[in-house]
Coordinates of C-alpha atoms in Angstrom, one line a residue:
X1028 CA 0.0 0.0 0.0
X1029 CA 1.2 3.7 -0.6
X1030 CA 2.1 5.8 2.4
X1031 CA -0.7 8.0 3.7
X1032 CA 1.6 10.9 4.8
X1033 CA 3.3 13.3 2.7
X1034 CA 6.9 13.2 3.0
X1035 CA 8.9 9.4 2.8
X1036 CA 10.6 10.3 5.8
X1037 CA 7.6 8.0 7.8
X1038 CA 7.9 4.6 5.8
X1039 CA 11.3 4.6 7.1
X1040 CA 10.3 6.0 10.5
X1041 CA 8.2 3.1 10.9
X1042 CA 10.7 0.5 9.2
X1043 CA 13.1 1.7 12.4
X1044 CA 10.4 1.2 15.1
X1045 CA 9.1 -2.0 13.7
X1046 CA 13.2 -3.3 13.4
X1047 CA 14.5 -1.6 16.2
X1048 CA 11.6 -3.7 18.5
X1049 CA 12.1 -7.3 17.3
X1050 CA 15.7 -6.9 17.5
X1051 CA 15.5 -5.3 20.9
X1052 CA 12.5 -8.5 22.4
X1053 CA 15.2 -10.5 20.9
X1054 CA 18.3 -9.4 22.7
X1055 CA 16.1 -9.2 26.1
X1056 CA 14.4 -12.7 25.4
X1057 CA 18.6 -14.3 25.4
X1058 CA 20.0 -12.1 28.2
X1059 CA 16.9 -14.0 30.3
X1060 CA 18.4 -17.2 29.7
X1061 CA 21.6 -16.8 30.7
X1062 CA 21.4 -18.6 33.9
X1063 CA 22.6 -22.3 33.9
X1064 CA 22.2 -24.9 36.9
X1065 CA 23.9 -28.3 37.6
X1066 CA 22.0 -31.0 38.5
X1067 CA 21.2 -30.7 42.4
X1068 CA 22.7 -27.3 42.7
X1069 CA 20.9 -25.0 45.0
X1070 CA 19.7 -22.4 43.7
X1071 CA 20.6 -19.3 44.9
X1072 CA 17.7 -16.5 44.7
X1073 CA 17.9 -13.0 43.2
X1074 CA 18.5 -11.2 46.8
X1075 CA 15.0 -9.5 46.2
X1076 CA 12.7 -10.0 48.6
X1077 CA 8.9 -9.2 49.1
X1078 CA 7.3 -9.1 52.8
X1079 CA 9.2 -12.4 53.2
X1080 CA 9.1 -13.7 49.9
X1081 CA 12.1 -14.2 47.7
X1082 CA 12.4 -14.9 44.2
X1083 CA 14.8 -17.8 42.9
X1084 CA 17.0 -16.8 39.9
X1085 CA 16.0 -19.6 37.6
X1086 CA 16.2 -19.9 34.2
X1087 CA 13.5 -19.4 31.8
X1088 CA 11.6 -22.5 31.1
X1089 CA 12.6 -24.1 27.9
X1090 CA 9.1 -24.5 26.4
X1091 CA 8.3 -20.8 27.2
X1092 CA 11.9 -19.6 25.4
X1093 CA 10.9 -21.5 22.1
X1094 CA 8.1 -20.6 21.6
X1095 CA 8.7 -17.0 22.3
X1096 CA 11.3 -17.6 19.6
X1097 CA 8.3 -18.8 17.4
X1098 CA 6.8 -16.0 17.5
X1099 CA 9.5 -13.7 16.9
X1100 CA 10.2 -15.9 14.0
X1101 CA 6.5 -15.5 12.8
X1102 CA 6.5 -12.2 12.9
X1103 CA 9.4 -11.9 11.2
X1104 CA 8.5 -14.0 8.2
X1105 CA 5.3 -12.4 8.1
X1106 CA 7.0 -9.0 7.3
X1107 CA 8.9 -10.0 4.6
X1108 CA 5.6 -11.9 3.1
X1109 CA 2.6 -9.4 3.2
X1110 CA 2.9 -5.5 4.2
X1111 CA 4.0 -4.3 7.5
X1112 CA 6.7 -1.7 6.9
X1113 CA 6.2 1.4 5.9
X1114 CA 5.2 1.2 1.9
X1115 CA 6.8 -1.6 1.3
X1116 CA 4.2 -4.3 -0.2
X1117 CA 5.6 -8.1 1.2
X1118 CA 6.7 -10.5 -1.8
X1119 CA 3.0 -11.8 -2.0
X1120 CA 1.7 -7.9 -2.8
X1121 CA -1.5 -8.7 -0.8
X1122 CA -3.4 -5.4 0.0
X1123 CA -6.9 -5.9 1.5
X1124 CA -8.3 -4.4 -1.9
X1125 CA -7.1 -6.6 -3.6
X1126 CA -8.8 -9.2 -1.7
X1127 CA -11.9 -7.8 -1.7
X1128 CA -11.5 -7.6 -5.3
X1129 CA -11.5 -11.3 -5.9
X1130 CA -13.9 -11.9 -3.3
X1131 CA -16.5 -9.7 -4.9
X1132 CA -15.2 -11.0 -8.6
X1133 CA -16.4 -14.3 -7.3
X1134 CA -19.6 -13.8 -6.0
X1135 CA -20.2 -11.3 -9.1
X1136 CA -19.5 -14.5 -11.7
X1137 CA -21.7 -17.2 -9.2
X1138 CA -24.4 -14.2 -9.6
X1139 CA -23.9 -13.8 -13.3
X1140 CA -24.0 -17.7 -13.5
X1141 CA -27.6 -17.7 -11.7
X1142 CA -29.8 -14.6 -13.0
X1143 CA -27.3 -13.4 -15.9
X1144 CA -30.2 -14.8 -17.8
X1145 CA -32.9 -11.7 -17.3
X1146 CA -29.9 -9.7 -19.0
X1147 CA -31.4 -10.4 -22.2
X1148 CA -34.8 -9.6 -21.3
X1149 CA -36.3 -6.0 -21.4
X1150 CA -36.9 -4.8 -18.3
X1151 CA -40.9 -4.8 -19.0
X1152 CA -40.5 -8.6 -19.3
X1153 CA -38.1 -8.8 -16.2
X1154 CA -40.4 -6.9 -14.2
X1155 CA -42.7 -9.7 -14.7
X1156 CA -41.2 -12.8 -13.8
X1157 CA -41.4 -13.4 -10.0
X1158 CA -37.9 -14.4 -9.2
X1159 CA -36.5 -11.9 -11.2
X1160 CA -38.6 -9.5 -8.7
X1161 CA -37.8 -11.3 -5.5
X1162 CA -33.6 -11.0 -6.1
X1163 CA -34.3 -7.1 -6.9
X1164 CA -36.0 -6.7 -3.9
X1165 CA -33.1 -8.5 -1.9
X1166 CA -30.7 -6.0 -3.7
X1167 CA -32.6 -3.1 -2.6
X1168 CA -32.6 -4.1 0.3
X1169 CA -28.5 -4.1 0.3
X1170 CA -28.3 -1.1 -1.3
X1171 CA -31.2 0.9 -1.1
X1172 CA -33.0 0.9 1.6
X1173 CA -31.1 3.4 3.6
X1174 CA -32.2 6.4 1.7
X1175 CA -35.6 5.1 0.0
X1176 CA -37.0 2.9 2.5
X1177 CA -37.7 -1.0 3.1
X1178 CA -40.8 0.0 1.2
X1179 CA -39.6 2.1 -1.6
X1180 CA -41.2 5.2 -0.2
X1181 CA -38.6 7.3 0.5
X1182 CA -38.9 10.3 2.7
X1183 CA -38.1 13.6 3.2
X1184 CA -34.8 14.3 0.7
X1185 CA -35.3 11.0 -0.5
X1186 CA -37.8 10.5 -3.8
X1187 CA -40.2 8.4 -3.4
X1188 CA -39.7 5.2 -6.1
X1189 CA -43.7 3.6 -6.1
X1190 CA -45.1 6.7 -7.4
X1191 CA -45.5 7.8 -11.0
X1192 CA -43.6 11.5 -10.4
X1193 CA -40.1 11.6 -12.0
X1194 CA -37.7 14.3 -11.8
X1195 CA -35.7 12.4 -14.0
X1196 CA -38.1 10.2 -16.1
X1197 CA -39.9 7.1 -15.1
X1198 CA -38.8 5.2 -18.7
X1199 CA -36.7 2.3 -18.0
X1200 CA -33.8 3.9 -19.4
X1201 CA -34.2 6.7 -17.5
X1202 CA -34.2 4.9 -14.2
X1203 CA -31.4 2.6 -15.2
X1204 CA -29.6 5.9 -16.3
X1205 CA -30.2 7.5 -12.8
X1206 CA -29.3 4.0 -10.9
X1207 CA -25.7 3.5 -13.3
X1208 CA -24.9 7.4 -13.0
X1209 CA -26.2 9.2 -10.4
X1210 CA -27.6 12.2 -10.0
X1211 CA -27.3 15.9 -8.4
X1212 CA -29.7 18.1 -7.8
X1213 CA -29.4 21.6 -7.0
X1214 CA -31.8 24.7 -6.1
X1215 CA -30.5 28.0 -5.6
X1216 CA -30.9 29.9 -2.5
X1217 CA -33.1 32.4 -3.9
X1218 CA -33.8 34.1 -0.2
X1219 CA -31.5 37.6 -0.7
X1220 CA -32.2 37.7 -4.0
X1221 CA -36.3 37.7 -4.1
X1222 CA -36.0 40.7 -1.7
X1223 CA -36.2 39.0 2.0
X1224 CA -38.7 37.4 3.9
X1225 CA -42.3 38.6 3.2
X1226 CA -41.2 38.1 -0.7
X1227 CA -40.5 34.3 -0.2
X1228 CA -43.5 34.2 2.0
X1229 CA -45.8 35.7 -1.2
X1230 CA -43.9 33.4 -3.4
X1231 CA -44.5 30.1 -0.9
X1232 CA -48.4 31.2 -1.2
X1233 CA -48.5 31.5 -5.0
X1234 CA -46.6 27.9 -5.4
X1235 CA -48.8 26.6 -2.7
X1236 CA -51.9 27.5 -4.8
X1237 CA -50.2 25.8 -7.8
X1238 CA -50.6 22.6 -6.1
X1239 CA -54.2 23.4 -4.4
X1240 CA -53.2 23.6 -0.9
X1241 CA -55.0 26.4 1.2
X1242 CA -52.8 29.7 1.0
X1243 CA -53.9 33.4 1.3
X1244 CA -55.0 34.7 -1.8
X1245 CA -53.5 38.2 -1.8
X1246 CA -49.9 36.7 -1.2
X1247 CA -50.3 34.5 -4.3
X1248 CA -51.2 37.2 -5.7
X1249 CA -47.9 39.5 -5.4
X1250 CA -46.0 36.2 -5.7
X1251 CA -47.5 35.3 -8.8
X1252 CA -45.6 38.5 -10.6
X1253 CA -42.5 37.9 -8.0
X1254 CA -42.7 33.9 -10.0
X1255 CA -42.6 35.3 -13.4
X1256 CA -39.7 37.1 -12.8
X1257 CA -37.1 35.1 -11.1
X1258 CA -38.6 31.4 -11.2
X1259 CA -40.0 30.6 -14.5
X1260 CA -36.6 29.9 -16.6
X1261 CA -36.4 26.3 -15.0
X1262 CA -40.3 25.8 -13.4
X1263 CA -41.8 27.1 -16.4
X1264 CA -44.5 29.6 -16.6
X1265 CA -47.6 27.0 -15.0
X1266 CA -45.2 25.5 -12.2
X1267 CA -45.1 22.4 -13.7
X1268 CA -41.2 22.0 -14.2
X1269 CA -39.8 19.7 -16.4
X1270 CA -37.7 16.7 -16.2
X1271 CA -34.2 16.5 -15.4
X1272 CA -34.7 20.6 -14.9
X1273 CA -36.7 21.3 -12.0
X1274 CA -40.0 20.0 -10.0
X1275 CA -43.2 19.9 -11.1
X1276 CA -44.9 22.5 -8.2
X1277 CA -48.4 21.8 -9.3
X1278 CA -48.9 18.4 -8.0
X1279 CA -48.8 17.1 -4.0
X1280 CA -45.7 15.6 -4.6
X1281 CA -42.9 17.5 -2.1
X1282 CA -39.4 16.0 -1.7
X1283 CA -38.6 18.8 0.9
X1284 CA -42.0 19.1 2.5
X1285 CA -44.7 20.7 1.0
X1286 CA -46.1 22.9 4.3
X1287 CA -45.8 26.5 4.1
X1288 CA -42.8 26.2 6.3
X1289 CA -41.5 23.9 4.2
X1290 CA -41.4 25.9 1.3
X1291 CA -40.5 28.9 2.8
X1292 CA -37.1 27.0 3.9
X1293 CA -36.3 25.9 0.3
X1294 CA -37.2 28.9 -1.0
X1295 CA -35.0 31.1 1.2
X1296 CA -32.0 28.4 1.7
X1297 CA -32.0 26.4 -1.2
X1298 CA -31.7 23.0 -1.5
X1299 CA -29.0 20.1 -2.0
X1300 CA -29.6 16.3 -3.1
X1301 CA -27.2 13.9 -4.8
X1302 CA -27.8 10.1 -5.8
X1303 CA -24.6 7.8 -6.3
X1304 CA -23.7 6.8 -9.3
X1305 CA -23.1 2.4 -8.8
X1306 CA -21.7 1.8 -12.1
X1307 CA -18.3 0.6 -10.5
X1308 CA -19.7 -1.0 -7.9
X1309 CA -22.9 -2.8 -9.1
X1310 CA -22.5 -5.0 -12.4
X1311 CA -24.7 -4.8 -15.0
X1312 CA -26.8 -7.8 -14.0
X1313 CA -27.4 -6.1 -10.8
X1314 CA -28.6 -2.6 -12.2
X1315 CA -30.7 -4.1 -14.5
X1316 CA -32.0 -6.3 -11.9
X1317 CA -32.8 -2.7 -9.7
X1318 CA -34.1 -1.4 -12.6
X1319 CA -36.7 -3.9 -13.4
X1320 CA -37.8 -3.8 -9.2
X1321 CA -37.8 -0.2 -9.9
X1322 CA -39.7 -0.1 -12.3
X1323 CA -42.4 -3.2 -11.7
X1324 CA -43.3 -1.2 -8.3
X1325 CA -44.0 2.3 -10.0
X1326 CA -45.9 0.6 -12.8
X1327 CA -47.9 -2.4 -11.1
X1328 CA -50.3 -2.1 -14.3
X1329 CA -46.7 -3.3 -16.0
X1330 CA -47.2 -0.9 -18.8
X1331 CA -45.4 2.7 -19.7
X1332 CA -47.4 5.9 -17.8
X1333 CA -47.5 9.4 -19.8
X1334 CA -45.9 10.6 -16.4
X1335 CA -42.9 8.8 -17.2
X1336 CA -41.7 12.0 -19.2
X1337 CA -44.0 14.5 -18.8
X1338 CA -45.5 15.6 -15.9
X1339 CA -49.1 15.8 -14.5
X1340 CA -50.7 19.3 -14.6
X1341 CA -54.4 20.4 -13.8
X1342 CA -55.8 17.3 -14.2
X1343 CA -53.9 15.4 -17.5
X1344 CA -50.5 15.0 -18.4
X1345 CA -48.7 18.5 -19.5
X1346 CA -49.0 18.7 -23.5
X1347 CA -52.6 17.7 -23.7
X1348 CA -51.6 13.7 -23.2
X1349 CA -54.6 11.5 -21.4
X1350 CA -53.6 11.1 -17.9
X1351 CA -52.3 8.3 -16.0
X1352 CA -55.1 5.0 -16.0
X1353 CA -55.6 5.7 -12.9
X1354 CA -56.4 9.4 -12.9
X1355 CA -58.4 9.1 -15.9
X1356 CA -62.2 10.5 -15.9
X1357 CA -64.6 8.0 -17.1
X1358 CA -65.8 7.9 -20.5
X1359 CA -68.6 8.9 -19.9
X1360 CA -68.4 12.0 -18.1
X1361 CA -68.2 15.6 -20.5
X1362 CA -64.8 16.2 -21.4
X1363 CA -63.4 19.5 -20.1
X1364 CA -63.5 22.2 -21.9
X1365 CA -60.3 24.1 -23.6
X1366 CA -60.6 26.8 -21.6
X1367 CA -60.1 25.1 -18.2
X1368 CA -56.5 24.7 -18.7
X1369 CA -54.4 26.3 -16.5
X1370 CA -52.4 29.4 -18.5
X1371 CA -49.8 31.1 -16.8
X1372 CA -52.3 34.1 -15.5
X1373 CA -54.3 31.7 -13.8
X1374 CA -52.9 29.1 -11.0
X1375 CA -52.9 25.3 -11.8
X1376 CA -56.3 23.0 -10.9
X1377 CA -54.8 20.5 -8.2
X1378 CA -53.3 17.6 -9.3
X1379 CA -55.2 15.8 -6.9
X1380 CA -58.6 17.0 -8.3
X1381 CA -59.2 17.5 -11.7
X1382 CA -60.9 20.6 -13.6
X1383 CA -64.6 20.5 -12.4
X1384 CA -67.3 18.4 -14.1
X1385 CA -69.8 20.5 -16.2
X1386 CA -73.4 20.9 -14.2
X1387 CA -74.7 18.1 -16.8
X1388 CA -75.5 15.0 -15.2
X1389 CA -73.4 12.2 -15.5
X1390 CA -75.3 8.7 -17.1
X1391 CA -76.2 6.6 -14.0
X1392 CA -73.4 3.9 -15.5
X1393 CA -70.9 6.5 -13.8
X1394 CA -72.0 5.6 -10.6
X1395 CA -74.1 2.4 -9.7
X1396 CA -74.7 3.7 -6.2
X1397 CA -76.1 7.2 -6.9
X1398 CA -79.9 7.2 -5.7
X1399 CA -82.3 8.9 -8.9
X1400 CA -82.4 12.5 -9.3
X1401 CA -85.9 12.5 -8.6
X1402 CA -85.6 10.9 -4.8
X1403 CA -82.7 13.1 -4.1
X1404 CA -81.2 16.1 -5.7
X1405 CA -78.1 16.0 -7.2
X1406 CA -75.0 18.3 -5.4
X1407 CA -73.6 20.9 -7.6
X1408 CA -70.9 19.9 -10.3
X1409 CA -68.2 22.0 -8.4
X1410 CA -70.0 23.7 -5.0
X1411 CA -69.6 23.7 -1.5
X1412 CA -72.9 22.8 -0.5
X1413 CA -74.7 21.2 3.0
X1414 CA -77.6 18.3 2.8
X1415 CA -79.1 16.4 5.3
X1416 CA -81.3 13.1 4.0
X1417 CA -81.8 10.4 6.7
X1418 CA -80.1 12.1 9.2
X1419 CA -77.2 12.7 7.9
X1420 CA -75.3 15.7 7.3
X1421 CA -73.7 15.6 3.8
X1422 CA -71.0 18.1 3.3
X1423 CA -70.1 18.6 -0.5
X1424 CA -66.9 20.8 -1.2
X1425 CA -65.7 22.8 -4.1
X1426 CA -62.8 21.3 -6.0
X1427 CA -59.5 21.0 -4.0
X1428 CA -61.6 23.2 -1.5
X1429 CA -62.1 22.4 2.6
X1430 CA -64.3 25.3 3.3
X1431 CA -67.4 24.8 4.6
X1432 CA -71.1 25.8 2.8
X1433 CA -73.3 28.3 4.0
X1434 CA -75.9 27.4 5.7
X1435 CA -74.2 24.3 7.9
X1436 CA -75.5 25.5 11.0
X1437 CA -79.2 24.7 10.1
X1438 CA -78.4 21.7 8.3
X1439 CA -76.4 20.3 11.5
X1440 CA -79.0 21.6 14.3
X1441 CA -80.1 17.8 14.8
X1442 CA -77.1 16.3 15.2
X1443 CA -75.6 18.5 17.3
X1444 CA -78.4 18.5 19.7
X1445 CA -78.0 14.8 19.6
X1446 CA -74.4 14.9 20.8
X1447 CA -74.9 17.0 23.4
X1448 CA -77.4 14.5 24.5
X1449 CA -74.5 12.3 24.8
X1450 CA -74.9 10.8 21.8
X1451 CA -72.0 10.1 19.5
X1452 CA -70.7 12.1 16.0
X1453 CA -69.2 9.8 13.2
X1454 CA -67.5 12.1 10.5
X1455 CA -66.7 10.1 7.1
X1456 CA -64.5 11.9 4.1
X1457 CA -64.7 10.5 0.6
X1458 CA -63.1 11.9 -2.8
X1459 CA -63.8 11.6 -6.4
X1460 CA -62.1 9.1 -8.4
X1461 CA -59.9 11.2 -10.2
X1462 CA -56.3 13.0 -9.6
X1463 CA -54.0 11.6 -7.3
X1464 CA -55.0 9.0 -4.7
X1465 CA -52.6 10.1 -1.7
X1466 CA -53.2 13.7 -2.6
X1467 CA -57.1 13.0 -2.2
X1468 CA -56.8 11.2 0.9
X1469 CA -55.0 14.6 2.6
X1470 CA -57.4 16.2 0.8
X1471 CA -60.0 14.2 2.5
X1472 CA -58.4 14.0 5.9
X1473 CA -58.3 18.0 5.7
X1474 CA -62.2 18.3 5.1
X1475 CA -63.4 16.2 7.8
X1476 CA -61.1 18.0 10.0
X1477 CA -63.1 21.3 9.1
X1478 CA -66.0 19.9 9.7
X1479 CA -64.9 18.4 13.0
X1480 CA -63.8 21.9 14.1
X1481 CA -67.5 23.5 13.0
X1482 CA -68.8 21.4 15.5
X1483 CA -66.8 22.0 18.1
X1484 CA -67.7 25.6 17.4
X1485 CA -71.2 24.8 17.6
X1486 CA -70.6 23.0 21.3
X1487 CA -69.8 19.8 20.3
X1488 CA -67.3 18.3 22.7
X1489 CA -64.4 17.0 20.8
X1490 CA -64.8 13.5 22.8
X1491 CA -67.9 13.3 21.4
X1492 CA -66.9 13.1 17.8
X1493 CA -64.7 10.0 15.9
X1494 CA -63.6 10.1 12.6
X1495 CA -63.7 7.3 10.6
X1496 CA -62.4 6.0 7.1
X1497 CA -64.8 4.6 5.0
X1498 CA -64.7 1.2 4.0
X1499 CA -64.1 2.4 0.7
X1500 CA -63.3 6.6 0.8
X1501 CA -64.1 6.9 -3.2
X1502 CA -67.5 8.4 -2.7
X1503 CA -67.9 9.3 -6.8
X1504 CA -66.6 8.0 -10.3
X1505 CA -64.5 10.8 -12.1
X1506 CA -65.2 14.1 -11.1
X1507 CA -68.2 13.5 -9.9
X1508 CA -69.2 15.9 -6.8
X1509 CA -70.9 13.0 -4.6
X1510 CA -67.6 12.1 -4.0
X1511 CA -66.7 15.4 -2.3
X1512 CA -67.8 15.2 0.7
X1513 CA -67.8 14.5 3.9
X1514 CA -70.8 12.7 6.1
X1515 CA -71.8 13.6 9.4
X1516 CA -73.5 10.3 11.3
X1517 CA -75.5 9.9 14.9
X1518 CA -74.0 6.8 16.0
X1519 CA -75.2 5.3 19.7

């Protein structure tokens, strides 16, 4: 091995110490065995003498003297054979790199010899055989877990890798790209230069409005022009990035945290992330093993997603493409129109909710479970709105909206008489079926607590109110508005 410190005069520093102490254990190990006796000679001691005990000068005993001359041997024959002074290398040149080396060579050929085979598959058709599946999940647990998670999910810094957003593309070759390479990713501290604090809080508000999330309007409004100027060249005029550039800020996708404080701290501070490249140190069969896990998990439909290189804005995939199958509005319900789509005057529809539904009412095959119009009216297409049929309170929201209707205090007079009765409250939240499914559930989570807090307003004690998930929270096919809401039930 080469010498770690910067001037030779230490390899033959240590050379002298290393010498200098076998010679000298040598020289004390024969002046100890000086001392010969005759046969039935008494033996004298040493004169020293320790509350009454004296020590005999004997000799050393002969096993002990060999094989301390054993190990001086050893020691010396292992110096000349492997390294031990200073730089120099021992006649074998073993370094424990080199050993490693082989060690890993070998285990790389046994691997190659047992799943080299799925090398000449695609990784579409690798991602479909089971024990393809079942060794990439074993290597990402090696490897991968400690930044993305036993389950793939990442957290915060750390992309999540089961979703269909992509900073860098969701293609195979993308993914293998990022896996064999690496990536960096870097955003600018943009804190002195937007003009100080209330400027980054008016741009937070405007890019928390891209994405849907509640903000104060008059922030996003200054932000908005604050945006244009300073953020557009790499998160483009709607906020919805572009890949291998910058984020997509229109979706509920947040790497860094999407809470105002959150953003705020990115904003102001900038932020730093950087994936190792493991060509090197993975083989091929390896990556393309990761890739195919990769892959299978963000794609369990085990077909290409239009998200895979372009992102997903206001409800379809930026350019016009259909959506993802499984943010895509029924067939049957009215197509948008063009004018819906977000420009770069107007903030973004939410990602998790797409542009609302015209008022025209969708064919009953949208949803098997609606009751007829003329039983029960309809909710509006895209209004906050309060009902109460059988007793319960139905709360309908306005797309990507938590506030609650007008007119919720008469419509919730039973109920809360009934739990200050003592009886109990059971609040349900349900979304539509479009737009992203963890964004929805927030989205849900953040209605129901709305309506939990109007009833504590109205004297409801909060112990006498539970929410509850749904058996199943999808309360409306596509946009449908029956599915935004949230249900207030007397329960005991």
């Amino acid at each position: 091995m080469e010498s770690q410190f910067t001037s030779p005069f230490w390899h033959y520093y240590i050379v002298a110490i290393v010498v200098g102490s076998i010679i000298w254990i040598t020289w004390l190990l024969l002046s100890q065995n000086v001392v010969k006796h005759k046969k039935d000679e008494d033996v004298k001691t040493t004169g020293h003498s320790w509350d009454g005990i004296e020590e005999y000068n004997n000799p050393l005993p002969k096993w002990w003297f060999w094989m301390f001359l054993m190990t001086i041997a050893f020691a010396v024959g292992y110096l000349i054979a492997y390294p031990g002074l200073g730089d120099y290398k021992g006649v074998f040149g073993w370094t424990q790199v080199n050993q490693y080396e082989k060690e890993m060579a070998k285990n790389n050929a046994s691997f190659h010899e047992n799943y080299g085979k799925f090398a000449a598959m695609s990784v579409e058709e690798t991602a479909k055989d089971p024990q393809a599946m079942a060794v990439g999940e074993n290597l990402f647990g090696v490897y991968c877990i400690q930044c993305h998670g036993a389950d793939a999910q990442g957290t915060k810094g750390f992309p999540n890798l089961v979703d269909q957003d992509w900073l860098w593309g969701g293609t195979p070759d993308k993914i293998k790209e990022s896996i064999t390479n690496g990536r960096v990713g870097v955003m600018a501290p943009w804190g002195v230069a937007l003009g100080g604090e209330e400027r980054v809080k008016d741009v937070a508000h405007y890019v928390m409005s891209l994405s849907g999330m509640e903000h104060n309007s008059e922030r996003a409004t200054r932000g908005q022009d604050i945006f244009k100027a300073n953020c557009v060249a790499c998160h483009g005029e709607k906020g919805n990035g572009s890949h291998a550039t910058a984020p997509n800020l229109t979706d509920d996708t947040w790497l860094w945290g999407g809470t105002e404080k959150a953003i705020i701290e990115t904003i102001t501070g900038g932020r730093h992330g950087q994936m190792p490249a493991w060509k090197g140190f993975l083989t091929d069969d390896k990556i393309h093993l990761l890739t195919a896990y990769v892959w299978g998990k963000s794609h369990p439909e085990g077909a290409a997603l239009p998200t895979d290189s372009k992102n997903f804005v206001g409800g379809q995939v930026d350019g016009g493409a259909a959506a993802p199958a499984t943010e895509t509005k029924p067939a049957e319900t009215p197509a948008a129109p063009a004018s819906t789509a977000s420009t770069a005057s107007a903030p973004v529809a939410p990602a998790s909710e797409t542009a609302p539904a015209t008022e025209t009412p969708a064919p009953a095959a949208v949803s098997e479970t609606a009751k007829p119009a003329e039983t029960t009216p309809a909710p509006a297409a895209d209004k906050a709105e309060v009902k109460v049929e059988n007793g319960i309170v139905k709360f309908y929201f306005a797309s990507g909206k938590s506030d609650i209707a007008a007119g919720a205090e008469k419509a919730t007079e039973e109920v809360v008489a009934a739990a200050k009765a003592g009886k109990k409250l059971v609040i349900s939240g349900f979304t539509d079926s479009t737009g992203n499914a963890a964004a929805n559930a927030r989205l849900s989570k953040r209605r129901a607590d709305a309506v939990q807090a109007f009833l504590i307003k109205k004297g409801v004690k909060k112990t006498s109110i539970t929410q509850r998930k749904p058996e199943n929270s999808v309360g409306g096919q596509g946009n449908n508005a029956e599915g935004r809401r949230v249900e207030v039930k007397i329960e005991g």
